[in-house]
XYZ file of C-alpha atoms in Angstrom:
350
model
C -12.171 6.279 -12.202
C -8.554 5.313 -11.638
C -8.638 1.577 -10.963
C -5.777 -0.547 -9.672
C -5.854 -4.068 -11.138
C -3.616 -6.486 -9.270
C -2.521 -9.402 -11.425
C -3.491 -7.287 -14.402
C -0.965 -8.891 -16.757
C -2.338 -12.407 -16.170
C -4.957 -14.410 -18.035
C -8.125 -12.967 -16.488
C -6.537 -9.732 -15.302
C -5.385 -8.716 -18.770
C -8.935 -9.074 -20.098
C -10.236 -7.051 -17.158
C -7.742 -4.299 -18.034
C -8.866 -4.302 -21.680
C -12.533 -4.087 -20.660
C -11.974 -1.297 -18.138
C -9.926 0.847 -20.515
C -12.534 0.244 -23.224
C -15.181 1.603 -20.848
C -13.192 4.808 -20.346
C -11.535 4.070 -16.999
C -7.883 4.806 -16.258
C -6.039 1.659 -15.202
C -2.933 0.998 -13.143
C -1.560 -2.560 -13.010
C 0.449 -4.280 -10.290
C 1.781 -7.710 -11.252
C 4.666 -9.856 -9.982
C 4.894 -11.964 -13.167
C 5.093 -15.211 -11.181
C 6.902 -17.866 -13.259
C 4.070 -20.394 -12.840
C 1.987 -18.184 -15.135
C 4.488 -16.078 -17.072
C 7.650 -16.671 -19.066
C 8.399 -13.025 -19.575
C 6.742 -9.628 -19.677
C 3.807 -9.588 -22.119
C 2.816 -6.401 -23.947
C 1.028 -3.783 -21.852
C -1.848 -1.817 -23.458
C -1.036 1.763 -24.322
C -1.947 4.203 -21.578
C -1.818 1.614 -18.764
C 0.470 2.409 -15.831
C 2.216 -0.914 -15.126
C 4.126 -1.618 -11.909
C 6.242 -4.800 -11.864
C 5.942 -5.662 -8.170
C 4.511 -8.258 -5.804
C 1.267 -7.572 -3.976
C 3.067 -8.739 -0.807
C 5.426 -5.749 -1.078
C 3.800 -3.178 1.203
C 5.820 -0.251 -0.123
C 4.996 -1.089 -3.748
C 1.321 -1.508 -2.872
C 1.226 1.834 -1.067
C 2.762 3.565 -4.075
C 0.380 1.830 -6.485
C -2.647 2.929 -4.420
C -1.899 6.662 -4.748
C -5.002 8.512 -6.045
C -6.790 5.206 -6.786
C -10.606 5.152 -6.658
C -11.158 1.379 -6.668
C -9.236 -1.890 -6.681
C -9.879 -4.962 -8.802
C -7.934 -7.729 -7.026
C -7.081 -10.490 -9.501
C -3.605 -11.441 -8.265
C -3.534 -15.035 -7.009
C -1.878 -18.391 -7.366
C -4.561 -20.540 -8.989
C -5.418 -24.180 -9.659
C -5.140 -27.305 -7.541
C -1.352 -27.410 -7.806
C 0.881 -30.466 -7.567
C 0.580 -31.590 -3.937
C 0.343 -30.267 -0.387
C 3.920 -29.005 -0.566
C 2.443 -26.074 -2.534
C 0.486 -24.920 0.545
C 2.939 -22.239 1.745
C 3.088 -20.697 -1.726
C -0.710 -20.599 -2.009
C -1.152 -19.061 1.434
C 1.635 -16.559 0.833
C 0.423 -15.412 -2.577
C -3.297 -15.451 -1.922
C -3.844 -14.675 1.751
C -0.761 -12.726 2.818
C -0.932 -10.831 -0.475
C -4.574 -9.945 0.111
C -3.860 -8.867 3.693
C -1.046 -6.543 2.567
C -3.277 -5.054 -0.133
C -6.189 -4.492 2.259
C -3.922 -2.887 4.848
C -2.660 -0.539 2.155
C -6.205 0.277 1.081
C -7.167 1.041 4.678
C -4.240 3.446 4.977
C -4.940 5.072 1.581
C -8.680 5.293 2.323
C -9.629 3.367 -0.836
C -13.071 1.955 -0.078
C -14.154 0.101 -3.240
C -12.991 -3.469 -3.909
C -13.897 -6.093 -6.493
C -12.394 -9.404 -5.396
C -11.687 -12.299 -7.738
C -13.229 -15.176 -5.815
C -13.876 -18.748 -6.888
C -16.566 -21.397 -6.936
C -14.109 -23.726 -5.161
C -15.266 -22.252 -1.833
C -18.422 -24.371 -2.104
C -16.706 -27.759 -2.316
C -19.258 -30.056 -3.890
C -22.181 -28.280 -5.494
C -25.875 -28.561 -4.708
C -27.400 -32.055 -4.655
C -30.918 -33.365 -4.154
C -31.984 -36.781 -2.860
C -35.413 -38.165 -3.768
C -35.939 -39.093 -0.110
C -34.040 -36.421 1.852
C -34.256 -33.312 -0.323
C -31.214 -31.033 -0.513
C -28.165 -32.736 1.034
C -24.439 -32.052 1.311
C -22.307 -35.130 0.618
C -18.905 -35.347 2.270
C -15.589 -35.806 0.472
C -15.504 -38.843 -1.793
C -13.663 -41.870 -0.455
C -10.428 -42.945 -2.180
C -11.665 -46.545 -2.281
C -14.819 -45.490 -4.153
C -12.827 -43.391 -6.605
C -10.362 -46.200 -7.198
C -13.267 -48.545 -7.959
C -14.771 -46.093 -10.473
C -17.634 -45.026 -8.187
C -17.353 -41.334 -8.888
C -20.840 -40.063 -8.015
C -21.216 -38.987 -4.361
C -24.100 -40.871 -2.672
C -26.686 -39.420 -0.312
C -24.995 -39.174 3.100
C -28.201 -40.402 4.781
C -29.394 -43.310 2.660
C -26.652 -43.941 0.114
C -28.992 -43.468 -2.849
C -27.915 -41.629 -6.040
C -28.153 -37.850 -6.045
C -29.244 -35.338 -8.680
C -26.848 -32.373 -9.132
C -28.385 -28.879 -9.243
C -27.242 -25.249 -9.450
C -25.490 -23.790 -6.415
C -26.314 -20.265 -5.254
C -24.324 -17.815 -3.178
C -26.055 -18.715 0.090
C -24.740 -22.282 0.021
C -22.432 -23.074 2.963
C -18.731 -22.843 2.280
C -16.879 -26.168 2.247
C -13.346 -25.738 0.816
C -11.745 -29.106 0.075
C -8.180 -28.296 -0.962
C -5.522 -25.711 -0.156
C -6.410 -23.405 -3.031
C -10.074 -23.423 -1.993
C -9.148 -22.648 1.606
C -7.082 -19.643 0.519
C -9.873 -18.284 -1.690
C -12.341 -18.478 1.193
C -9.790 -16.796 3.476
C -9.516 -13.954 0.948
C -13.263 -13.342 1.282
C -13.061 -13.401 5.086
C -10.163 -10.929 5.059
C -12.043 -8.640 2.666
C -15.184 -8.803 4.836
C -13.155 -7.904 7.920
C -11.558 -4.977 6.032
C -14.996 -3.739 4.927
C -16.372 -3.812 8.475
C -13.307 -2.066 9.873
C -13.117 0.699 7.256
C -16.657 1.098 5.934
C -15.534 -0.273 2.595
C -17.636 -2.178 0.096
C -16.704 -5.488 -1.544
C -18.150 -7.359 -4.508
C -16.710 -10.892 -4.433
C -17.018 -12.521 -7.857
C -16.963 -16.306 -7.525
C -15.656 -17.344 -10.925
C -16.608 -20.739 -12.258
C -14.414 -22.472 -14.877
C -12.943 -19.573 -16.864
C -11.450 -20.239 -20.299
C -10.429 -18.296 -23.379
C -7.538 -16.571 -25.161
C -4.318 -15.797 -23.236
C -4.504 -18.817 -20.953
C -1.018 -20.020 -20.011
C 0.054 -23.331 -21.531
C 1.848 -26.352 -20.108
C 1.306 -25.534 -16.443
C -0.402 -27.479 -13.665
C -1.816 -24.275 -12.225
C -4.076 -23.088 -15.034
C -7.106 -25.388 -14.906
C -8.562 -28.149 -17.018
C -9.358 -26.091 -20.124
C -5.729 -24.979 -20.396
C -4.453 -28.518 -19.819
C -6.627 -29.848 -22.661
C -5.705 -26.995 -25.004
C -2.007 -27.435 -24.205
C -2.231 -31.138 -25.023
C -3.858 -30.384 -28.378
C -1.134 -27.823 -29.141
C 1.411 -30.604 -28.644
C -0.562 -32.926 -30.949
C -1.701 -35.068 -28.020
C -5.150 -36.241 -26.966
C -6.673 -34.471 -23.943
C -6.635 -36.799 -20.935
C -9.994 -36.724 -19.155
C -10.010 -37.846 -15.523
C -12.693 -40.018 -13.909
C -15.340 -40.896 -16.497
C -15.652 -37.397 -17.946
C -19.071 -36.910 -16.378
C -18.024 -34.140 -13.997
C -20.384 -31.191 -14.445
C -18.904 -27.703 -14.598
C -19.881 -24.233 -15.805
C -17.373 -23.031 -18.416
C -17.553 -19.247 -18.676
C -15.648 -17.205 -21.243
C -13.009 -14.799 -19.970
C -14.544 -11.797 -21.760
C -17.782 -12.423 -19.880
C -15.819 -12.576 -16.631
C -14.161 -9.251 -17.479
C -17.619 -7.825 -18.140
C -18.726 -8.995 -14.694
C -15.825 -7.068 -13.159
C -16.898 -3.913 -14.977
C -20.501 -4.361 -13.823
C -19.358 -4.911 -10.240
C -17.147 -1.798 -10.247
C -20.029 0.260 -11.586
C -22.349 -1.073 -8.858
C -20.129 -1.462 -5.789
C -21.139 1.953 -4.403
C -24.703 0.640 -4.188
C -23.724 -1.987 -1.627
C -24.228 -1.340 2.062
C -21.305 0.332 3.790
C -19.083 -2.282 5.426
C -20.591 -5.127 3.389
C -19.282 -7.944 1.210
C -21.689 -9.234 -1.437
C -20.856 -12.477 -3.259
C -21.832 -13.165 -6.878
C -21.468 -16.361 -8.895
C -20.031 -15.757 -12.366
C -21.032 -18.601 -14.687
C -22.363 -19.084 -18.179
C -25.641 -20.715 -17.162
C -24.845 -23.621 -19.528
C -23.631 -26.576 -17.426
C -21.463 -29.021 -19.382
C -19.473 -32.097 -18.500
C -15.688 -32.105 -18.620
C -15.949 -34.804 -21.281
C -18.214 -32.610 -23.423
C -15.791 -29.716 -23.127
C -12.816 -31.881 -24.096
C -14.671 -33.296 -27.093
C -15.840 -29.866 -28.301
C -12.345 -28.406 -27.957
C -10.667 -31.329 -29.716
C -13.173 -31.242 -32.566
C -12.781 -27.489 -33.041
C -8.991 -27.812 -32.958
C -8.953 -30.751 -35.361
C -6.790 -32.751 -32.972
C -6.954 -36.217 -31.415
C -10.159 -37.226 -29.637
C -10.042 -37.131 -25.825
C -8.995 -40.202 -23.846
C -11.025 -40.987 -20.725
C -8.478 -42.340 -18.239
C -10.400 -43.162 -15.058
C -7.663 -41.380 -13.092
C -8.657 -39.099 -10.222
C -7.236 -36.510 -7.850
C -8.144 -36.306 -4.191
C -9.594 -32.864 -3.520
C -11.410 -32.648 -6.847
C -15.190 -32.337 -6.592
C -17.638 -34.182 -8.807
C -20.180 -31.536 -9.782
C -20.227 -27.762 -9.294
C -22.398 -25.545 -11.508
C -23.499 -21.994 -10.884
C -26.667 -20.075 -10.502
C -25.694 -16.580 -11.657
C -29.173 -15.180 -11.111
C -28.044 -12.730 -8.417
C -25.480 -11.182 -10.772
C -28.074 -10.886 -13.535
C -30.818 -9.477 -11.302
C -28.745 -7.047 -9.240
C -26.032 -5.916 -11.651
C -27.659 -6.486 -15.039
C -24.882 -8.816 -16.221
C -25.332 -11.850 -18.404
C -22.969 -14.149 -20.260
C -22.715 -13.284 -23.975
C -20.372 -15.965 -25.338
C -22.113 -19.266 -26.069
C -20.300 -22.541 -25.380
C -19.831 -23.591 -29.031
C -18.656 -20.117 -30.075
C -16.253 -19.834 -27.159
C -14.727 -23.275 -27.661
C -14.229 -22.659 -31.372
C -12.395 -19.416 -30.613
C -10.346 -20.978 -27.802
C -9.328 -23.907 -30.016
C -7.665 -21.511 -32.461
C -6.357 -18.914 -30.015
C -2.646 -18.892 -29.174
C -1.756 -19.717 -25.576
C 0.619 -17.660 -23.483
C 3.884 -19.262 -22.452
C 3.733 -20.320 -18.806
């Protein structure tokens, strides 16, 4: 197949391109090289047709879609950002960009889409109360966070909760601008599928890490922030108490999930969007990740600061059973192996 990969020069997108070409597909890349993630044009694999253009450019998108069989939409502005002033940039890049792409696909009659989604659409993850069963706590109060009370209580009785794995049927509850734009991308893609008879596999990535992450940027996620600090000879700064549970999944496994989804998207119902969590299945705390990375790098031990950011969630870990059962995918890179590799891998200038 000829596959268009938007954002195919970026961190995840470049690994997707490598995986697709390795599987024998022909790849075309559309990437705007946004300065938040790039400090120049990185090398493009031989045989890849690269278009330096923004996904919001309808004419460039139409040209890039010529003769394409499927689209792998990775282009997005990622991370929590600096503050709410970033909102127009997030909405423009993520939602307007997706709308322009989908309109172009409708016109070009391209009916297969793999969408790079995110676990942030869930808000807080799944929690269980000993008295009330599965519950959904609301956003944490600034006063509680400031007092070091980081665990969300049961919204009914105030008792402690036990975090569990979240599955794809959990209600959406985006709690920051980035999360809202990622959920909007799914809604736009679902509307496109219904209108055109297309098929969408939405891959809800959990915390992706690995080689080629951009360094020294607020938009790249916690793993990149810690690795950037170590590259500068500084200790990683861990917010809250370091007990936040996440699912750190290696970027090569994420690229493999994209390949599996492209191979299987024709099996979805016409006009349907099917969501899949993409996680390692090995929940870890942020503190554990920082410690493992620092130890593998040989740098300073992490510092737990007690700082917090409004909009961050406490625990979010994935059940990737649907992806394993339906598409035959499973994570291959173990946590210790992946962190050891990431600790030594060069970061991309961002």
